[in-house]
Short mmCIF file of N, CA and C in Angstrom, two decimals:
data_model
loop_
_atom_site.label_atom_id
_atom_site.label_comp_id
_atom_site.label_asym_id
_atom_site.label_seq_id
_atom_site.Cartn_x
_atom_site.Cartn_y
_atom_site.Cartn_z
N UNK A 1 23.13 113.74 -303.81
CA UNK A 1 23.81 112.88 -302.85
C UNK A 1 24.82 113.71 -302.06
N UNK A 2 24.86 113.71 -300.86
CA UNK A 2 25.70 114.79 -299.68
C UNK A 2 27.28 113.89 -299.95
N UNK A 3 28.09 115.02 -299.47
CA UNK A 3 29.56 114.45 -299.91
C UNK A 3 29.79 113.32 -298.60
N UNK A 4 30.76 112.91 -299.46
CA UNK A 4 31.54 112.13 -298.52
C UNK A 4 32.79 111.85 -298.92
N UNK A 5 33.37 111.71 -297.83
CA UNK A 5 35.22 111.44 -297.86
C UNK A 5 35.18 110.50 -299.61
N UNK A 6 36.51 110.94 -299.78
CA UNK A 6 36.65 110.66 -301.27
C UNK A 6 36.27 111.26 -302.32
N UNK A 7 34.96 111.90 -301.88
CA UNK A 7 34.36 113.09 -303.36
C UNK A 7 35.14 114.87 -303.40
N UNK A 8 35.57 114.52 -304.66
CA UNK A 8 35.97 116.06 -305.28
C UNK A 8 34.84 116.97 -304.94
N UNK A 9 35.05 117.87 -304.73
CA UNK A 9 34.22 119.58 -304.10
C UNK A 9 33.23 119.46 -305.33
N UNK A 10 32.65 119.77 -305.80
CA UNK A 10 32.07 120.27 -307.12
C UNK A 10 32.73 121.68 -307.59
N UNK A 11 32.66 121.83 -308.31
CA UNK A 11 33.21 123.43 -309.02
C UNK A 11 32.03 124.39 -308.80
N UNK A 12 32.33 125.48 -308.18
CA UNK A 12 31.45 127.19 -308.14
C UNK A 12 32.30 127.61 -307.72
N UNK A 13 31.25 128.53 -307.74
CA UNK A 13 32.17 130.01 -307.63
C UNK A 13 31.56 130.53 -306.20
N UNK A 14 32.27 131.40 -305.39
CA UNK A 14 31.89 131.77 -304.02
C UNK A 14 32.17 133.94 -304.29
N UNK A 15 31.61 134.52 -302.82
CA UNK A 15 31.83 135.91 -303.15
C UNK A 15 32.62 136.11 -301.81
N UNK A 16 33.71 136.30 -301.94
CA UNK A 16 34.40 137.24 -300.30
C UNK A 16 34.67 138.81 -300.14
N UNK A 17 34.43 138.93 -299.14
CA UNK A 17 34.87 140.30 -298.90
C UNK A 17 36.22 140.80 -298.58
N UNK A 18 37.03 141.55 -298.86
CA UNK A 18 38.11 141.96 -299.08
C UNK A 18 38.27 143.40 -298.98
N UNK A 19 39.49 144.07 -298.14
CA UNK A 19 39.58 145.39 -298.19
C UNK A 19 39.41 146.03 -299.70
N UNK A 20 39.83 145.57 -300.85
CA UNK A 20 39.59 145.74 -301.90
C UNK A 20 37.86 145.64 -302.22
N UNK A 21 37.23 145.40 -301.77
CA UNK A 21 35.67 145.01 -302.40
C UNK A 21 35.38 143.89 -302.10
N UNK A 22 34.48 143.20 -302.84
CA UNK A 22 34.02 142.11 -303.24
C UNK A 22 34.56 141.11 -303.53
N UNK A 23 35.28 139.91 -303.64
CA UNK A 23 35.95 139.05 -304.56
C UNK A 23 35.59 138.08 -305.53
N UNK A 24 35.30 137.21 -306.23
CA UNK A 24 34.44 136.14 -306.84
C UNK A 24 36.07 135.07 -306.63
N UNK A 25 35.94 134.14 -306.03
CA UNK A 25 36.82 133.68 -306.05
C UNK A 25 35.85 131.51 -306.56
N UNK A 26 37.13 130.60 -306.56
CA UNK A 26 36.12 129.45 -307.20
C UNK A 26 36.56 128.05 -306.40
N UNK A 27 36.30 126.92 -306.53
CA UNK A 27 36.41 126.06 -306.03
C UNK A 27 37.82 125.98 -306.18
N UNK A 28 38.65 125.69 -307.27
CA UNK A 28 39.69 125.81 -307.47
C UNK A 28 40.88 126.78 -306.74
N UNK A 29 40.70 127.93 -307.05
CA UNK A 29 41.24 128.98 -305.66
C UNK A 29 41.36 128.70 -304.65
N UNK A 30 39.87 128.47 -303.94
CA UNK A 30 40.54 127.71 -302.55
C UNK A 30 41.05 126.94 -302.18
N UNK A 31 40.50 125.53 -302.78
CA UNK A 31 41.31 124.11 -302.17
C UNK A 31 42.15 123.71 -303.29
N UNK A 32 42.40 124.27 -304.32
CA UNK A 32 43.90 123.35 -305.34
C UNK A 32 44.76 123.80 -304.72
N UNK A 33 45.42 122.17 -304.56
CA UNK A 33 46.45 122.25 -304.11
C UNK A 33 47.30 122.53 -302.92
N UNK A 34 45.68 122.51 -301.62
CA UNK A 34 46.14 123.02 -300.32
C UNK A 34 44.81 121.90 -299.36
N UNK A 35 45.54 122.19 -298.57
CA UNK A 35 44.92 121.23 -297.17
C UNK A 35 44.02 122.69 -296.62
N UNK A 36 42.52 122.26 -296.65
CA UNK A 36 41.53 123.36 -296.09
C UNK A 36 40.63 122.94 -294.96
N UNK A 37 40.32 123.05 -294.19
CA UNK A 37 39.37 123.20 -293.06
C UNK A 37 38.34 123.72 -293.56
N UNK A 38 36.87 122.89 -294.48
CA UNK A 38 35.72 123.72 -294.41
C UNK A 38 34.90 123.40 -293.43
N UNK A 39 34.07 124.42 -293.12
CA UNK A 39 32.97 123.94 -292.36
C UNK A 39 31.54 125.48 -292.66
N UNK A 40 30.79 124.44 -292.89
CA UNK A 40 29.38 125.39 -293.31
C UNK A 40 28.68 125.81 -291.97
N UNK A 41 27.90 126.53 -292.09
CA UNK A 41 26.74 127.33 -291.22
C UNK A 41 25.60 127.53 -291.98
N UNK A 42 24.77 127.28 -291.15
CA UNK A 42 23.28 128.10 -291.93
C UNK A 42 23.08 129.11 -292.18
N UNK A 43 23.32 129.85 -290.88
CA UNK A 43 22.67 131.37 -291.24
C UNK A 43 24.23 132.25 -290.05
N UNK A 44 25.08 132.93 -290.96
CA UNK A 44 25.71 133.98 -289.95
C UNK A 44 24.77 134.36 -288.86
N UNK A 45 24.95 135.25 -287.95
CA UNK A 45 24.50 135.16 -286.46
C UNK A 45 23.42 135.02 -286.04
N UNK A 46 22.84 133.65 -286.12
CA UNK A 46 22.00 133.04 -285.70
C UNK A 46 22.57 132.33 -284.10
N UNK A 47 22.18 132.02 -283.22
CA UNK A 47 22.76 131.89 -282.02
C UNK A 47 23.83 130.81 -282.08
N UNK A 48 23.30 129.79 -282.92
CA UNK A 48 24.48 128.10 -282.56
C UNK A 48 25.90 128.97 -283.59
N UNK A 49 25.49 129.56 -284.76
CA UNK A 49 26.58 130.03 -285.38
C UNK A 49 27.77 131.07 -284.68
N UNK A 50 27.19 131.73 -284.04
CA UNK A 50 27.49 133.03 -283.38
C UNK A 50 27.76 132.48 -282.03
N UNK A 51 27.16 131.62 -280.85
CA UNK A 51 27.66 131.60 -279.92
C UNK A 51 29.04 129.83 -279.64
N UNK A 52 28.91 129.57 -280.90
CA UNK A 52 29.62 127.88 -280.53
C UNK A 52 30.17 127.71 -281.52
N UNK A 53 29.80 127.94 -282.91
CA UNK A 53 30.64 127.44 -283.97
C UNK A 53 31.18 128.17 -284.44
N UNK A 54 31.47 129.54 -284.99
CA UNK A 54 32.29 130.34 -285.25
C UNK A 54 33.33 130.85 -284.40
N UNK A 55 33.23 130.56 -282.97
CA UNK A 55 34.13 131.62 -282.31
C UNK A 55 35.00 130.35 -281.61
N UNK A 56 34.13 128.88 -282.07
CA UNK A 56 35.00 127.83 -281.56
C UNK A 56 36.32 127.84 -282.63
N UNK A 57 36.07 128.13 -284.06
CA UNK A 57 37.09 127.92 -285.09
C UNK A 57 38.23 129.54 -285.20
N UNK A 58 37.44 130.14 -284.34
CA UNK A 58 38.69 130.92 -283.99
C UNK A 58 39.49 130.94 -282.95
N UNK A 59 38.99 130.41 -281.85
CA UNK A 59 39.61 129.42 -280.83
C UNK A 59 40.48 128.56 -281.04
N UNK A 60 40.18 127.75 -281.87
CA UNK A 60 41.09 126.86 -282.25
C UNK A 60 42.14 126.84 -283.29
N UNK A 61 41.83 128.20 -283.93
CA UNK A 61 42.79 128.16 -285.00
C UNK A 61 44.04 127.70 -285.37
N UNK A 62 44.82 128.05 -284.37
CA UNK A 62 46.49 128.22 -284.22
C UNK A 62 46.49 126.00 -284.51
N UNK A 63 45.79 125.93 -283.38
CA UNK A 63 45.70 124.13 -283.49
C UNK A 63 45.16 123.52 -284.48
N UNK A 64 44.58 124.03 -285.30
CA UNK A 64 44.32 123.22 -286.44
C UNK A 64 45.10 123.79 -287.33
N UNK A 65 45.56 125.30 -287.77
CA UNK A 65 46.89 125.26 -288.37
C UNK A 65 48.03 124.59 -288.24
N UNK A 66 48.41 124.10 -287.05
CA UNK A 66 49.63 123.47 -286.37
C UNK A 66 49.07 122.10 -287.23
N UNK A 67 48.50 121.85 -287.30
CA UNK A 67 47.64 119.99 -288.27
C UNK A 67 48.13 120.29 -289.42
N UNK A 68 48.88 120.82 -290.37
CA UNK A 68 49.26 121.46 -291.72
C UNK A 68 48.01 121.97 -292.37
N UNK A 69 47.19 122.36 -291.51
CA UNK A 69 45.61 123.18 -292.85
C UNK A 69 46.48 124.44 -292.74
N UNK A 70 46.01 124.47 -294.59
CA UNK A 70 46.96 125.81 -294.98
C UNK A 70 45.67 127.23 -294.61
N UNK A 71 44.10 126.47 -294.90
CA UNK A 71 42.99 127.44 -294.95
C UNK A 71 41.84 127.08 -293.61
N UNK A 72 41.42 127.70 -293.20
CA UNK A 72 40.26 127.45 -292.47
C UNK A 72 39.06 128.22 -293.43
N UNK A 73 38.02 127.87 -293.90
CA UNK A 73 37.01 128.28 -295.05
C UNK A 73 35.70 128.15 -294.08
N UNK A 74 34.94 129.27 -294.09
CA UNK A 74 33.34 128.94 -293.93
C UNK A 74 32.26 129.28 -295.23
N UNK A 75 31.63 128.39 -295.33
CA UNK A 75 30.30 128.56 -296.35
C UNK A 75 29.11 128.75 -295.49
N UNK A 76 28.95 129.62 -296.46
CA UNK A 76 27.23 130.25 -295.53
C UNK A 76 26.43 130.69 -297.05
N UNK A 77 25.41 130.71 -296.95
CA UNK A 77 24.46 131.20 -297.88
C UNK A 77 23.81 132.73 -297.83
N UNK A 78 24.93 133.18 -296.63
CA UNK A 78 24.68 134.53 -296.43
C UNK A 78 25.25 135.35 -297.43
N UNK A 79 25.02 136.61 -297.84
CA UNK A 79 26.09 137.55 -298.70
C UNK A 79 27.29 137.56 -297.80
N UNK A 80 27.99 138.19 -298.61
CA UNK A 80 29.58 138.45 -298.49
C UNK A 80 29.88 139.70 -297.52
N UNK A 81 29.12 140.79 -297.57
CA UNK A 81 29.16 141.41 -296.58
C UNK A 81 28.15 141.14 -295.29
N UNK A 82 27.02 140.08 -294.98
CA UNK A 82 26.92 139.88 -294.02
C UNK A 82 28.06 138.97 -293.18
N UNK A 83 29.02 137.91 -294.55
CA UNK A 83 29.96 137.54 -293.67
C UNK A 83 31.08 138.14 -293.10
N UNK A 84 31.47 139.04 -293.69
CA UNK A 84 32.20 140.09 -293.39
C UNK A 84 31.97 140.89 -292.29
N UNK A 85 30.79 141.39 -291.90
CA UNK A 85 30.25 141.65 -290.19
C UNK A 85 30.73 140.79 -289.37
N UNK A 86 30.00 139.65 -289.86
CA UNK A 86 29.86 138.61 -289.00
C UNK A 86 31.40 138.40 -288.43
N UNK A 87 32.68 137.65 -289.63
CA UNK A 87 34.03 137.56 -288.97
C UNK A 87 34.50 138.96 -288.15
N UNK A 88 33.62 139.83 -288.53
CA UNK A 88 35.08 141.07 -287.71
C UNK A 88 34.81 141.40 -286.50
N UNK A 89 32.71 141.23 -285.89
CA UNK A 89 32.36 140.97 -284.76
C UNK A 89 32.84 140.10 -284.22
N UNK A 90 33.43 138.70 -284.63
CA UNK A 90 33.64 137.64 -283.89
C UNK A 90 35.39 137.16 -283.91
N UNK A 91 36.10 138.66 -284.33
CA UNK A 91 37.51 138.17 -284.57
C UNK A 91 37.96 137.28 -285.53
N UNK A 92 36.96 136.54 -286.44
CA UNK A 92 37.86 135.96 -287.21
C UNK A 92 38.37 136.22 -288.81
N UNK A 93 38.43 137.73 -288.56
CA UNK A 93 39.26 137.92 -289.64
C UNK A 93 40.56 137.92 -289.83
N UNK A 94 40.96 137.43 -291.04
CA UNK A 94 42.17 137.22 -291.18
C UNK A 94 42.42 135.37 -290.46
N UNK A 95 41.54 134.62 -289.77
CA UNK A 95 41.59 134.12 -289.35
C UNK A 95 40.95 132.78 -290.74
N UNK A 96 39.42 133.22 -290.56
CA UNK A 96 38.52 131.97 -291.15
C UNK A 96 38.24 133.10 -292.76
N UNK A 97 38.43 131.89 -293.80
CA UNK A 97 38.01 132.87 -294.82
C UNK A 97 36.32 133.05 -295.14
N UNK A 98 35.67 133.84 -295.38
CA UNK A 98 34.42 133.65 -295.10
C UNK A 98 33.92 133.45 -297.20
N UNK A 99 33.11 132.96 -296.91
CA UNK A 99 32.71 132.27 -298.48
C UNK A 99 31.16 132.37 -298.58
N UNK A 100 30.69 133.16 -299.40
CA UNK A 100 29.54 133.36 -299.35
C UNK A 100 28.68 132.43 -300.60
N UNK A 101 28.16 131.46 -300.45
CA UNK A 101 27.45 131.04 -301.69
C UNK A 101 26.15 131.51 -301.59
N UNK A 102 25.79 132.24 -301.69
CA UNK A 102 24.06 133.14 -301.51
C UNK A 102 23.37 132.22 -302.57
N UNK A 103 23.86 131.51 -303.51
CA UNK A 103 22.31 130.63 -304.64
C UNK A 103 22.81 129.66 -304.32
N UNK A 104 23.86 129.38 -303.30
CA UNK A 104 23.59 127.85 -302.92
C UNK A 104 24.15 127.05 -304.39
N UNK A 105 25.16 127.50 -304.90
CA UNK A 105 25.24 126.76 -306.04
C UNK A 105 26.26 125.51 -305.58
N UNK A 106 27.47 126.20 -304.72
CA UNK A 106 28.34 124.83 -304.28
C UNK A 106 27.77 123.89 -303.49
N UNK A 107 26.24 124.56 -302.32
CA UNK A 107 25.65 123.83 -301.48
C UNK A 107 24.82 122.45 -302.16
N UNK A 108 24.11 122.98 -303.01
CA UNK A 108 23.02 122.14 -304.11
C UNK A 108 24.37 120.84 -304.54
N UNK A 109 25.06 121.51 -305.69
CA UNK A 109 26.22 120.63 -306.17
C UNK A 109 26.68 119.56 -305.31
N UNK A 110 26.82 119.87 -303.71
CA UNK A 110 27.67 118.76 -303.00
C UNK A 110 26.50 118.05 -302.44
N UNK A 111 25.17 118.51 -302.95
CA UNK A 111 23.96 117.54 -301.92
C UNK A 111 23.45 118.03 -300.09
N UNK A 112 23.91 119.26 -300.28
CA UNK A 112 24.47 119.43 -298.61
C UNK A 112 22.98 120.83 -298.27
N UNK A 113 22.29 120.64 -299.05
CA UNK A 113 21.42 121.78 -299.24
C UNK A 113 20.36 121.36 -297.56
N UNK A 114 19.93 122.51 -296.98
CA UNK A 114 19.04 122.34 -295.72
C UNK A 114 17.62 123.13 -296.27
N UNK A 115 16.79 122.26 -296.17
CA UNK A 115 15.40 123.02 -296.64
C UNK A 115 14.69 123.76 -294.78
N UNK A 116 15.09 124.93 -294.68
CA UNK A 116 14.47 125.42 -293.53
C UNK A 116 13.50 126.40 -293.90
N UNK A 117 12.62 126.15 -294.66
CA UNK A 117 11.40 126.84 -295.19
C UNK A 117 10.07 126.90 -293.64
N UNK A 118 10.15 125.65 -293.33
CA UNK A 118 9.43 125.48 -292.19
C UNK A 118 9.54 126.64 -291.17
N UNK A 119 10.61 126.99 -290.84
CA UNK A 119 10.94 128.23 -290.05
C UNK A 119 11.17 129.71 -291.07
N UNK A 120 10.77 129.78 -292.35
CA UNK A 120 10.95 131.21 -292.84
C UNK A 120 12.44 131.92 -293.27
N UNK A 121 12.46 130.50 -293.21
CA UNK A 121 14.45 130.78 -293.69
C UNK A 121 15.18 130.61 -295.51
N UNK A 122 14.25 129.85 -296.13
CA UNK A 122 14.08 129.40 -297.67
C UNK A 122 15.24 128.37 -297.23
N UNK A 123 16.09 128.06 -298.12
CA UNK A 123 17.09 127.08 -298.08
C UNK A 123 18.76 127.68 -297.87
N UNK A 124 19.21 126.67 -296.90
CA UNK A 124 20.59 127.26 -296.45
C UNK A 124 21.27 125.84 -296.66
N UNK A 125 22.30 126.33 -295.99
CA UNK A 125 23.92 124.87 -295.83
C UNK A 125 23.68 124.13 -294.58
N UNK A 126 23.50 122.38 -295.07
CA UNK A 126 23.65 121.94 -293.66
C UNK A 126 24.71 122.45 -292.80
N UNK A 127 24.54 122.13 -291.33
CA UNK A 127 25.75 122.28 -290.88
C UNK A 127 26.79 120.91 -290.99
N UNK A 128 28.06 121.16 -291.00
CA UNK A 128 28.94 120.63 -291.55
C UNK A 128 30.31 120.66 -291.48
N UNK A 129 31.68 119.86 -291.10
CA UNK A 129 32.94 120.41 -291.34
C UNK A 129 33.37 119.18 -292.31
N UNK A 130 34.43 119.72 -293.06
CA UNK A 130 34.72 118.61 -293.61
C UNK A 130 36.88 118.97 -293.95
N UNK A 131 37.72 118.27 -293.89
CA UNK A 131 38.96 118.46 -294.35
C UNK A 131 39.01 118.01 -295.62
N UNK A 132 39.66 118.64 -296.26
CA UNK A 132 39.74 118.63 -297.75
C UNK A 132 41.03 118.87 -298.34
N UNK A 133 41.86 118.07 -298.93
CA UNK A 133 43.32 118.08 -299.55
C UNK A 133 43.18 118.07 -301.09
N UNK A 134 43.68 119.39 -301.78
CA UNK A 134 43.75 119.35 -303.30
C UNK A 134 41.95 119.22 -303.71
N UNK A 135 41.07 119.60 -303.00
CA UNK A 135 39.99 119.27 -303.51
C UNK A 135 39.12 118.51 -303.16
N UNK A 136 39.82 117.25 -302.50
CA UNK A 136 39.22 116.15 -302.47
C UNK A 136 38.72 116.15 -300.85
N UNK A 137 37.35 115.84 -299.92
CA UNK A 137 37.22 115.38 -299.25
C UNK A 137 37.79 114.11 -298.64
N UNK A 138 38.68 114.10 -297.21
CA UNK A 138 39.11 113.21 -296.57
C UNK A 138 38.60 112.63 -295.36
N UNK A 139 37.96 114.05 -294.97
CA UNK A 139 36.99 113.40 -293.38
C UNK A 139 35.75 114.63 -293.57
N UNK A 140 34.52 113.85 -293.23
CA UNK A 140 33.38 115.01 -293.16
C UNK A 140 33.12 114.76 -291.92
N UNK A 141 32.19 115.35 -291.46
CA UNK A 141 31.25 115.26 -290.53
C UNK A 141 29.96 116.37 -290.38
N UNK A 142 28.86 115.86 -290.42
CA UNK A 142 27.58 116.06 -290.49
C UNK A 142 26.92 116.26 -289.18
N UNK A 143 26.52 117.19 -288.67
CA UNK A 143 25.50 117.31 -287.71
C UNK A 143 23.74 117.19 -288.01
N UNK A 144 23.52 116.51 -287.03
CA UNK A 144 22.17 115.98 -287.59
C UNK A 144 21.07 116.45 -287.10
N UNK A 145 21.45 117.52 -286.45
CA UNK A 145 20.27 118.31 -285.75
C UNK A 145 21.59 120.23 -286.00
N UNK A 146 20.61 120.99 -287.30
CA UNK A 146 21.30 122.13 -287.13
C UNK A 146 21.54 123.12 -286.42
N UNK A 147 20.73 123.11 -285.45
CA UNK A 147 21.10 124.00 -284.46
C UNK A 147 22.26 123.34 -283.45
N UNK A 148 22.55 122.82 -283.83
CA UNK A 148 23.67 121.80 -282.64
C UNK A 148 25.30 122.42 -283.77
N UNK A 149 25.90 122.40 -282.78
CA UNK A 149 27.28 122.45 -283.80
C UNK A 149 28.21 121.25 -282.76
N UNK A 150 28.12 120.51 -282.66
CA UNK A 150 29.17 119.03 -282.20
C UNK A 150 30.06 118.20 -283.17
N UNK A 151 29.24 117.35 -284.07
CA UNK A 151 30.09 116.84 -284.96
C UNK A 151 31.04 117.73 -285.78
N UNK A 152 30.47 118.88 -286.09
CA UNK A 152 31.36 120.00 -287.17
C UNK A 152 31.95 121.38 -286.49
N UNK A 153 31.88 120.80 -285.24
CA UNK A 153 32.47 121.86 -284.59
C UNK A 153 34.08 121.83 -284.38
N UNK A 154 34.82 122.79 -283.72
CA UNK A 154 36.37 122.75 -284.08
C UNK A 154 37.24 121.88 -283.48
N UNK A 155 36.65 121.91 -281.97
CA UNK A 155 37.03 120.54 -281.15
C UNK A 155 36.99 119.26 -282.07
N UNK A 156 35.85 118.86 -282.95
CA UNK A 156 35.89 118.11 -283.45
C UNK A 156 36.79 117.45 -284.24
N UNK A 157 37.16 119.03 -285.03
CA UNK A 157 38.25 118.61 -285.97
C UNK A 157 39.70 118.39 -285.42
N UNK A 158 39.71 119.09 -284.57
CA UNK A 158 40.94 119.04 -283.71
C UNK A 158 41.35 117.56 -283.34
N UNK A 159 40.20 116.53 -282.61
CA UNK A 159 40.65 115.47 -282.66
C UNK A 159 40.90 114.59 -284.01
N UNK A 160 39.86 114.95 -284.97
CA UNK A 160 40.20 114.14 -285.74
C UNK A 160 42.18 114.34 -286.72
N UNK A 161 42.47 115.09 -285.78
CA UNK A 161 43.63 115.81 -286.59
C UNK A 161 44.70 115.07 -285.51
N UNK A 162 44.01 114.60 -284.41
CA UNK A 162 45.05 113.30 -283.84
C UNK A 162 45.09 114.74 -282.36
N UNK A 163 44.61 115.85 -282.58
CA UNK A 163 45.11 116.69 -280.98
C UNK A 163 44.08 116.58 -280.01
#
């Protein structure tokens, strides 16, 4: 069943990249106890990711920080160092934390899994943003066609944040 406002994250574990290496960091780490901005992607630079939804949430950053989000988070099912390319081509490092679930374990858990086998892709993360306080989902939004980034895009969240 795909989340929705009111449901706790499920618990996994994610991989980031870090001047230090690798990180394994967990559900807990990121959102206890803090107001986060997630929003998923399918595939790092694939065109909708790379030309509209990633570089919109670095666009907007400063304004959705100014909303009290302590984190801006992306999930991708990419490795940790393709996300790591990916933010430093597109400026948002230091900006968006990049979160790699490569087995899809937090994706499966929240119901949010995209079967793009049809196109040679195996299974990725719907697209998706969702705000999340202490854990808990407060507002999602779902795009219903993945190559589109509208509903989960940053503008989006921006209004729903009242700007």
């Amino acid at each position: 069943m795909p989340l929705h406002a009111g449901d706790r994250l499920p618990a996994a574990t994610f991989r980031t990249r870090t001047p230090e290496g690798v990180k394994t960091l967990t559900t807990a780490d990121v959102f206890g106890g803090r107001k986060v901005v997630l929003f998923a992607v399918p595939a790092a630079f694939s065109p909708t990711c790379s030309q509209t939804h990633l570089p919109g949430y670095v666009a907007h950053h400063d304004a959705i920080k100014a909303g009290g989000v302590d984190e801006i988070a992306c999930v991708s099912a990419n490795d940790a160092w393709v996300l790591d390319a990916w933010a430093r081509e597109h400026g948002a490092a230091g900006k968006v934390l990049m979160l790699s679930d490569g087995n899809l374990e937090f994706t499966r858990a929240a119901g949010m899994e995209l079967d793009a086998t049809i196109v040679g892709e195996g299974f990725r993360s719907q697209r998706y943003a969702a705000i999340v306080e202490d854990g808990v989902v407060t507002e999602i939004r779902v795009d219903d066609k993945p190559w589109l980034a509208e509903a989960s895009s940053a503008s989006s969240i921006c209004r729903l944040q009242g700007q």
